[in-house]
Coordinates of C-alpha atoms in Angstrom, one line a residue:
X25 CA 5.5 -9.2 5.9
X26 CA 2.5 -9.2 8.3
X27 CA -0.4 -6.7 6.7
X28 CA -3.3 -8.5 5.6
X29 CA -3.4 -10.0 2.0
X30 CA -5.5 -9.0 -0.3
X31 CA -6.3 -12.0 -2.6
X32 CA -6.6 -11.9 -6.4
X33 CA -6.0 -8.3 -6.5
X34 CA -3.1 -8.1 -4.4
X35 CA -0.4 -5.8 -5.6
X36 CA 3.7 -6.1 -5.6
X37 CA 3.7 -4.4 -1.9
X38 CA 0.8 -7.0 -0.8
X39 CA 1.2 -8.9 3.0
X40 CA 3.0 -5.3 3.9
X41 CA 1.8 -3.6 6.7
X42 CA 2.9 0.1 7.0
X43 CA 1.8 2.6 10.3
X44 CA 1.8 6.0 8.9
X45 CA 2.1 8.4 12.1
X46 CA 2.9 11.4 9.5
X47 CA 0.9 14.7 9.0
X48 CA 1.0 16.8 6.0
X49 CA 1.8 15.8 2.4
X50 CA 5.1 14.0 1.8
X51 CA 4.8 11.4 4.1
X52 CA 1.0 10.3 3.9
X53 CA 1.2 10.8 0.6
X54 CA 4.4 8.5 0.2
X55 CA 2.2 6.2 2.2
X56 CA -0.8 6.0 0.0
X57 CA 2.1 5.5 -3.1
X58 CA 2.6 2.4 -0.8
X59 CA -1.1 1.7 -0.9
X60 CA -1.4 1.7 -4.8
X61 CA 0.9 -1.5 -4.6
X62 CA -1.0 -3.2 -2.2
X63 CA 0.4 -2.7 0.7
X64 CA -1.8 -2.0 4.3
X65 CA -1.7 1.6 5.5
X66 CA -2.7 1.7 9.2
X67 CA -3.1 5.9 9.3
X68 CA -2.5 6.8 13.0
X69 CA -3.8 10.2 13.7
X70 CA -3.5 12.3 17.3
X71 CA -6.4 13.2 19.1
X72 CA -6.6 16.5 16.7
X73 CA -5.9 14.9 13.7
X74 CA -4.0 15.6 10.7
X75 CA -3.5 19.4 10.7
X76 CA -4.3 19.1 6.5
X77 CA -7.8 18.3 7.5
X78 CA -8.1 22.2 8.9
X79 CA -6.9 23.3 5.8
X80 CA -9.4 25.7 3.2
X81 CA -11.7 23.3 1.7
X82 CA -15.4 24.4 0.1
X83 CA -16.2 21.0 1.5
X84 CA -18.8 20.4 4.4
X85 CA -16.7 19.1 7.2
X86 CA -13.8 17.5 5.1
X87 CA -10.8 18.9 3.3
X88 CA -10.4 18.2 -0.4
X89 CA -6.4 17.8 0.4
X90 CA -6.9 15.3 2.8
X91 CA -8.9 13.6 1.0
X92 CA -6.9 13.1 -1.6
X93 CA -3.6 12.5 0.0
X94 CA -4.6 9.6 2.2
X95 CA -7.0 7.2 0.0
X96 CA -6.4 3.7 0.5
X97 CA -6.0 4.0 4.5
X98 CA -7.8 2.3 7.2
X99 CA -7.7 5.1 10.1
X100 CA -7.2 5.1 13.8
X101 CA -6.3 7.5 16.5
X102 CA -3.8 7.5 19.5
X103 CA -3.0 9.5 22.3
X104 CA 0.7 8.5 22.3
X105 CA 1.5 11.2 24.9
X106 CA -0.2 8.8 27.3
X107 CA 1.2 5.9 28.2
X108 CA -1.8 3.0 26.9
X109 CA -1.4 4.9 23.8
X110 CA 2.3 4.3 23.2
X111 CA 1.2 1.0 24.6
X112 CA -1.1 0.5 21.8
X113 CA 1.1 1.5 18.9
X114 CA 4.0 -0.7 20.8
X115 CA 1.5 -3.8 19.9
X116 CA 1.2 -2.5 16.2
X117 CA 4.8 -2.0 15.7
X118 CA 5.9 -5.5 16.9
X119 CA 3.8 -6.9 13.9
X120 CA 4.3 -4.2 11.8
X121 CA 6.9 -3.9 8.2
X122 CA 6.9 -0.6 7.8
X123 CA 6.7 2.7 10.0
X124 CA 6.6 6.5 8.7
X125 CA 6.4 9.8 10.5
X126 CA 7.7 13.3 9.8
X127 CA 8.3 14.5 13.6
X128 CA 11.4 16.8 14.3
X129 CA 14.5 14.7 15.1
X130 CA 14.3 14.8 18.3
X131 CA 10.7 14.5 19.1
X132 CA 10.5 10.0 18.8
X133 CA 12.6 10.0 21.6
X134 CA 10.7 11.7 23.9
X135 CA 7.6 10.1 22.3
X136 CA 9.2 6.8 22.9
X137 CA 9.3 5.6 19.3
X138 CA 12.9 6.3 18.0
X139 CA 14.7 4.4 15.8
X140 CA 16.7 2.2 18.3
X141 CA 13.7 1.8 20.7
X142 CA 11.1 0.4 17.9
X143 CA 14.1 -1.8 16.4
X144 CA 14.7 -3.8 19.6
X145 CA 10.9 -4.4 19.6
X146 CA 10.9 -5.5 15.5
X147 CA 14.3 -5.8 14.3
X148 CA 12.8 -6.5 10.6
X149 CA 11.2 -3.0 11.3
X150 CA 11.6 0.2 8.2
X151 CA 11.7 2.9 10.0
X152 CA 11.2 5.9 7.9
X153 CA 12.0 9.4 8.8
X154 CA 10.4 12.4 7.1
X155 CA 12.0 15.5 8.5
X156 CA 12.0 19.2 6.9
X157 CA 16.1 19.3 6.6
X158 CA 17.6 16.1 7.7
X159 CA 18.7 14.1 10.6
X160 CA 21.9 16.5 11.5
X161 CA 23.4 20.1 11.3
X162 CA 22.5 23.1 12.5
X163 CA 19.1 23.3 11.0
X164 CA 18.0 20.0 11.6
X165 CA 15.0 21.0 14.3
X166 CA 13.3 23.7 12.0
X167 CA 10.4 22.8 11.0
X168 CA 10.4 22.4 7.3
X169 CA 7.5 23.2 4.8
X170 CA 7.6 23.2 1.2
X171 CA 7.5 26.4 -0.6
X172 CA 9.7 27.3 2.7
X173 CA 12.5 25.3 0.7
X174 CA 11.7 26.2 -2.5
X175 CA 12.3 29.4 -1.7
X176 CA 15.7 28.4 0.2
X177 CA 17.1 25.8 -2.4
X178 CA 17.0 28.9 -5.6
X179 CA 13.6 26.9 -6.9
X180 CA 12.1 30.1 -6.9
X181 CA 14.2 32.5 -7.7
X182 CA 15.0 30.9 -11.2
X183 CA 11.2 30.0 -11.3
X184 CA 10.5 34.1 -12.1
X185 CA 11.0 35.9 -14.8
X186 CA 14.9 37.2 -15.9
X187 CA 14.7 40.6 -13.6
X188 CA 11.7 39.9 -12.4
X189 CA 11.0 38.7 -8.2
X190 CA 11.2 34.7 -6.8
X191 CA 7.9 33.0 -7.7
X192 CA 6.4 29.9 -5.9
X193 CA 5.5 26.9 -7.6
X194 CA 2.3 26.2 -6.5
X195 CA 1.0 22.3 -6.2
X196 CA 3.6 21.4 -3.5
X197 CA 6.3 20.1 -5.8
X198 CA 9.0 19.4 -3.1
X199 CA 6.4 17.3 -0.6
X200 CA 5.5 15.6 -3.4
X201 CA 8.7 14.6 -5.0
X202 CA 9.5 14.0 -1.2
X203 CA 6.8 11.4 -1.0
X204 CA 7.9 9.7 -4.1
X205 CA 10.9 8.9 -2.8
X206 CA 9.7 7.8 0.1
X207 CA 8.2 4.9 -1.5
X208 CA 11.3 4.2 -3.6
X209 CA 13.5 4.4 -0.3
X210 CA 11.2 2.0 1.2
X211 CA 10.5 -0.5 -1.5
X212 CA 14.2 -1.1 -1.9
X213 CA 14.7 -1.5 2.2
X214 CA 12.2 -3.9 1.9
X215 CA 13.5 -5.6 -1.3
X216 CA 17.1 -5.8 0.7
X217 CA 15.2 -7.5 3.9
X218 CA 14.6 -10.1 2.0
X219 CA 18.2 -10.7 1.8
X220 CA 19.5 -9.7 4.9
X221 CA 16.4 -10.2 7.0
X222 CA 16.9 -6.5 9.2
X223 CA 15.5 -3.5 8.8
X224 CA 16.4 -0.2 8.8
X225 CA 15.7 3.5 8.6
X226 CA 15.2 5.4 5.8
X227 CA 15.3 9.3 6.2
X228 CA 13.9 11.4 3.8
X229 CA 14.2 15.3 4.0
X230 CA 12.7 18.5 2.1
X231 CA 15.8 19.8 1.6
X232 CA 17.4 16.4 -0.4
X233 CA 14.3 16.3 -2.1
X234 CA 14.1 20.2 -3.6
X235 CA 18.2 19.7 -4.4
X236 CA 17.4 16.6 -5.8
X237 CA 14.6 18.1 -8.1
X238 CA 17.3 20.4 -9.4
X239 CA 20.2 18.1 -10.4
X240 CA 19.9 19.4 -13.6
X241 CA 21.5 22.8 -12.7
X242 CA 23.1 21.7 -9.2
X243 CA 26.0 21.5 -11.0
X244 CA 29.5 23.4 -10.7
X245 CA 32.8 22.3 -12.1
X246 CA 35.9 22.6 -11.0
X247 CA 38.0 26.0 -12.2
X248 CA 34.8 27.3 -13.3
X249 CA 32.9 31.1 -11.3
X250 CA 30.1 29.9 -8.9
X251 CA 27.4 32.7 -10.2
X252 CA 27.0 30.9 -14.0
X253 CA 23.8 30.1 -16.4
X254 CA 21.8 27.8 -15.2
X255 CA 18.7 28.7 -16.3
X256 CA 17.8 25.7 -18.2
X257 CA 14.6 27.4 -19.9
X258 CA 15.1 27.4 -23.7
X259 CA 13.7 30.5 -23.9
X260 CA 11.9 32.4 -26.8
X261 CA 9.6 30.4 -28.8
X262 CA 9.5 27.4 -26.3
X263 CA 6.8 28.7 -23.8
X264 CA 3.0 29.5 -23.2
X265 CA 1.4 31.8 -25.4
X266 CA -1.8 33.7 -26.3
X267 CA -3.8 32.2 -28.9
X268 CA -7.8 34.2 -29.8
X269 CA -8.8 32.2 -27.2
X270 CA -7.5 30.5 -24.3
X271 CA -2.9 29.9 -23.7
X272 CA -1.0 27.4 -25.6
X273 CA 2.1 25.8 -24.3
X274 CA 4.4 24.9 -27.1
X275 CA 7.9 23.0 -27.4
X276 CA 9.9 23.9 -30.2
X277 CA 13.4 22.5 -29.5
X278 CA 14.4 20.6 -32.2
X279 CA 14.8 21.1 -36.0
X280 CA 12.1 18.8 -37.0
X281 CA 9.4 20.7 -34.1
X282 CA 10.6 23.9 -36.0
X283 CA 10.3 23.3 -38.9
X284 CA 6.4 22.0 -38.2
X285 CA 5.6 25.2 -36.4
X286 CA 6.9 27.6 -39.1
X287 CA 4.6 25.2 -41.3
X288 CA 1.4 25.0 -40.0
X289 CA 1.3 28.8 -38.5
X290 CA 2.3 30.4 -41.8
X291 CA 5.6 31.6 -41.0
X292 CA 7.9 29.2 -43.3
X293 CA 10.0 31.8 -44.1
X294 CA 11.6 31.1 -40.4
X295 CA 11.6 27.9 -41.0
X296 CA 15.1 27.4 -42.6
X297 CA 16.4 30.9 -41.9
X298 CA 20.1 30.8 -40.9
X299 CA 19.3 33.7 -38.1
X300 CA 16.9 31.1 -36.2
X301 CA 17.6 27.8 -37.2
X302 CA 18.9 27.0 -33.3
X303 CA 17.2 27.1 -29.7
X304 CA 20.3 29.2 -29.3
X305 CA 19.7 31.4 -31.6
X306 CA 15.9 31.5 -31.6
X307 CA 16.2 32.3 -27.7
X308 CA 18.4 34.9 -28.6
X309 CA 16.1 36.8 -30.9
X310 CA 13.2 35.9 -29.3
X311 CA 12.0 39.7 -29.3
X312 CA 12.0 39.6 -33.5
X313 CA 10.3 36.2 -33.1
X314 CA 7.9 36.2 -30.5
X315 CA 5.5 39.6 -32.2
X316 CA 5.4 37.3 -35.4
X317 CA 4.3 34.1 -33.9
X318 CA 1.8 35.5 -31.4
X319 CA 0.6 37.8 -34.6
X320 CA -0.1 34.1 -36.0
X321 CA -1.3 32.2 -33.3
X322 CA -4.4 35.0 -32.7
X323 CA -6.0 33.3 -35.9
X324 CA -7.2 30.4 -33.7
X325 CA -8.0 29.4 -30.3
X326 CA -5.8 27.1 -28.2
X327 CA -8.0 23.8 -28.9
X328 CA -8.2 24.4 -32.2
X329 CA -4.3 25.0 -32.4
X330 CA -3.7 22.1 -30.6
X331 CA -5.7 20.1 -32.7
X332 CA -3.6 21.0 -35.5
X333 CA -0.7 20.7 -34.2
X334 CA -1.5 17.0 -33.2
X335 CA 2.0 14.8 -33.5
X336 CA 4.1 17.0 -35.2
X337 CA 4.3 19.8 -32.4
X338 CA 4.2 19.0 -28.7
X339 CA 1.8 21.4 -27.3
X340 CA -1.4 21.5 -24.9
X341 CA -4.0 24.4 -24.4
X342 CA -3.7 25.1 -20.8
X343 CA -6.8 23.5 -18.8
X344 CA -8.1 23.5 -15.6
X345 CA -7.7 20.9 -13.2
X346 CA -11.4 20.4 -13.1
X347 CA -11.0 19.5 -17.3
X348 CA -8.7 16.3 -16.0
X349 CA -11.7 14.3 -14.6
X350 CA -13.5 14.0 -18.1
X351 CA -10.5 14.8 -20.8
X352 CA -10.3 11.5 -23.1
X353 CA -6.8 10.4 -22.9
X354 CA -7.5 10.5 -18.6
X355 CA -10.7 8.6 -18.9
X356 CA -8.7 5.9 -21.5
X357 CA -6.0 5.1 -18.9
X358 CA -8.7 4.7 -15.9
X359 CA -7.0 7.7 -13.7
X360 CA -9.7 8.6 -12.1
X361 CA -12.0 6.3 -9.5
X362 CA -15.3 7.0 -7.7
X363 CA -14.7 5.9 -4.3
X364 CA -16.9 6.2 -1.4
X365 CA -16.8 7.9 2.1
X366 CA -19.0 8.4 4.9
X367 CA -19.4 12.3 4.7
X368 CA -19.2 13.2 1.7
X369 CA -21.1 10.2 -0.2
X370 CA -19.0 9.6 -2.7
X371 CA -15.9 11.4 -4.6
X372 CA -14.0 11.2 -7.6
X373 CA -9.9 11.2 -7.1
X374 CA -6.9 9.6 -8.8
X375 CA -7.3 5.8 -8.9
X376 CA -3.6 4.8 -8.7
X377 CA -0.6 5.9 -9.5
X378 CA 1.7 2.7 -11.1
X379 CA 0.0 0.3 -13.3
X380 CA 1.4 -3.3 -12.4
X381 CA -0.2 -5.7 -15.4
X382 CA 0.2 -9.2 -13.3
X383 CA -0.3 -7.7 -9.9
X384 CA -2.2 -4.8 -9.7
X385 CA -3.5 -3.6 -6.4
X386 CA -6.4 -3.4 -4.7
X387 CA -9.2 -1.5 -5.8
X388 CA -8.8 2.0 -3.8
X389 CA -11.1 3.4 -1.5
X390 CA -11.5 6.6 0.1
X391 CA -9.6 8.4 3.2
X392 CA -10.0 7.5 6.6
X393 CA -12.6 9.7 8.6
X394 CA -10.9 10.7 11.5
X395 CA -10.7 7.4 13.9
X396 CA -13.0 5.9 11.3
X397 CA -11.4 2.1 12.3
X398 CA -10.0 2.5 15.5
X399 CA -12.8 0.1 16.8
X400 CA -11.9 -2.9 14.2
X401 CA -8.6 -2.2 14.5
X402 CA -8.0 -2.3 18.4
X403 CA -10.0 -5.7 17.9
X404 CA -7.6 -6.9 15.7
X405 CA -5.4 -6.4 18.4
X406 CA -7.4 -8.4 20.8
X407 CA -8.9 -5.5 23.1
X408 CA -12.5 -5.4 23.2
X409 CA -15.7 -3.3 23.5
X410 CA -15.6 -2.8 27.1
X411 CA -11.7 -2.4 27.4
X412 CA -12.2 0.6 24.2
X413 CA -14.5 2.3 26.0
X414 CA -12.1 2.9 28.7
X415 CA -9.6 3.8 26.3
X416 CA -11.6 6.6 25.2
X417 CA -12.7 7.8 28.8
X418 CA -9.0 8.2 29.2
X419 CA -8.4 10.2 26.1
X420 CA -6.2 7.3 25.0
X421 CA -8.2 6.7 22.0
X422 CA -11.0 8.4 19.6

């Protein structure tokens, strides 16, 4: 493990260096999960850059998603369609632990960074492949994005309403979900190096990732029809609902969480009756229930239901994202850190995402402008001012 250490606040993943050639969200993000532990993050960006920093932002010459899928990176560009800039990320891999990208499958060979090439170079090398549907099959050079396989893998078609038309998740589930287990994968190729001393390559795909989400229902038995219920919303009283002001999310699934609904709303006649007394049978006659408990909920507003709910029913008014940077419980846990950056000043983002009690990580600090340390790192490497300059009048560099 080669990255630099990073003394008393080093993290599990400290002395690990990881280049992360990948664009997008599941593998930079999966990268800066690898940050949060302590490990090095070289983020290695073509001449263009990321295509998330182009993405919508109301920020002046930054994007919000960028921002805050890459903290904890020190950045630097390459041309590696010319040959000192393969040449330069040659001299990073031989020293490197870790390497990421999310390139088609066959696009690292004609780069000249595949698997085999990069592993004769560093055999200790984890090599970790991001791809939209995986390494084979017919399907396996599509471009893969992630409500392009929600849609595909049934995510959305169960997401909508019984009758109703497929509906997206928004938030990028899949890329994230993706990214987490990215990390995972390469935590425990690490943890087997140790062993073994080789490394390997991991390959992460979109597709394993959205069926993975959905183990739950990915399900079918032998002797049993294909097209069966597996719908695993509870239905009925479970759900968001109107309140006098704002939506309340409640959870009503066992008898106890019942019971303390029917309480505290006024409707303990439900409470024990033998026509609702499962999630069964509630879902079932969710059309005589539903008129009654919305007729009871528009006595308050959501806070103030959710206030007296407290313990005894698991609910939450539903908030804006924006509400998460101040709410209590956030603020308790230290979720969110101000880091700085050299366009926008400063901005606040999520600090980390494990908390490690005997090794916990590096401070974080914000994403890489584009090429922002291609200077200190190509020094690190041993090439200096003059020999950078030419770098750049070649377009090898930025």
């Amino acid at each position: 493990m080669n990255g630099k250490p990073t003394g008393t606040s080093a993290g599990p993943l400290a002395g690990v260096r990881v280049l992360d050639l990948s664009a997008y969200i599941a593998g930079p993000y999966g990268c800066t999960l690898l940050a949060d532990q302590g490990a090095e993050i070289l983020k290695i960006e073509p001449p263009d850059g990321d295509n998330l920093r182009n993405y919508p932002s109301t920020l002046s010459d930054e994007s919000r998603a960028f921002l805050g899928v890459n903290r904890s990176k020190r950045g630097l560009v390459l041309d590696l369609k010319k040959p000192q800039g393969l040449a330069l990320l040659l001299r990073l891999v031989r020293d490197a632990d870790v390497l990421v990208h999310n390139f088609r499958p066959s696009v690292p060979r004609r780069l000249g960074i595949d698997f085999d090439t990069l592993q004769a170079l560093n055999p200790r090398l984890i090599y970790c492949a991001v791809t939209g549907y995986g390494e084979t099959g017919p399907m396996r050079e599509k471009a893969g994005y992630d409500q392009v396989l929600q849609t595909m893998t049934g995510m959305c078609a169960l997401q909508g309403k019984p009758g109703g038309p497929p509906e997206i998740l928004y938030g990028s589930v899949v890329d994230y979900y993706a990214a987490a287990l990215l990390a995972g994968g390469v935590s425990s190729a690490l943890y087997e190096r140790e062993k073994s001393g080789l490394g390997q390559q991991v390959s992460i795909s979109l597709l394993r990732s959205a069926l993975a989400m959905q183990s739950a229902r990915l399900i079918w038995a032998d002797g049993e029809p294909l097209d069966v219920g597996r719908d695993m919303r509870s239905g009925g009283v479970t759900g968001i609902h109107p309140t006098r002001d704002g939506h309340l999310y409640i959870s009503a699934n066992t008898a106890r969480f019942w019971s303390a609904l029917c309480e505290k709303t006024g409707l303990t006649d439900l409470a024990a009756h033998p026509r609702y007394d499962t999630v069964k049978k509630r879902a079932t006659h969710a059309a005589e229930l539903i008129p009654r408990l919305h007729d009871a909920l528009g006595h308050k507003t959501a806070l103030e239901w959710e206030t007296l709910f407290g313990d005894e029913v698991p609910c939450a008014a539903a908030r804006r994202v924006e509400e998460m940077f101040e709410h209590p419980q956030v603020t308790a846990e230290d979720m969110i850190a101000r880091m700085p950056h050299p366009v926008v000043g400063h901005y606040r983002g999520l600090s980390r995402s494990i908390l490690f009690d005997r090794t916990p990580g590096p401070a974080p600090f914000g994403a890489p402008t584009l090429g922002q340390h291609t200077d200190d790192l190509l020094n690190e490497l041993g090439v200096d001012s003059a020999a950078i300059a030419r770098l750049r009048q070649e377009g090898a560099v930025r």
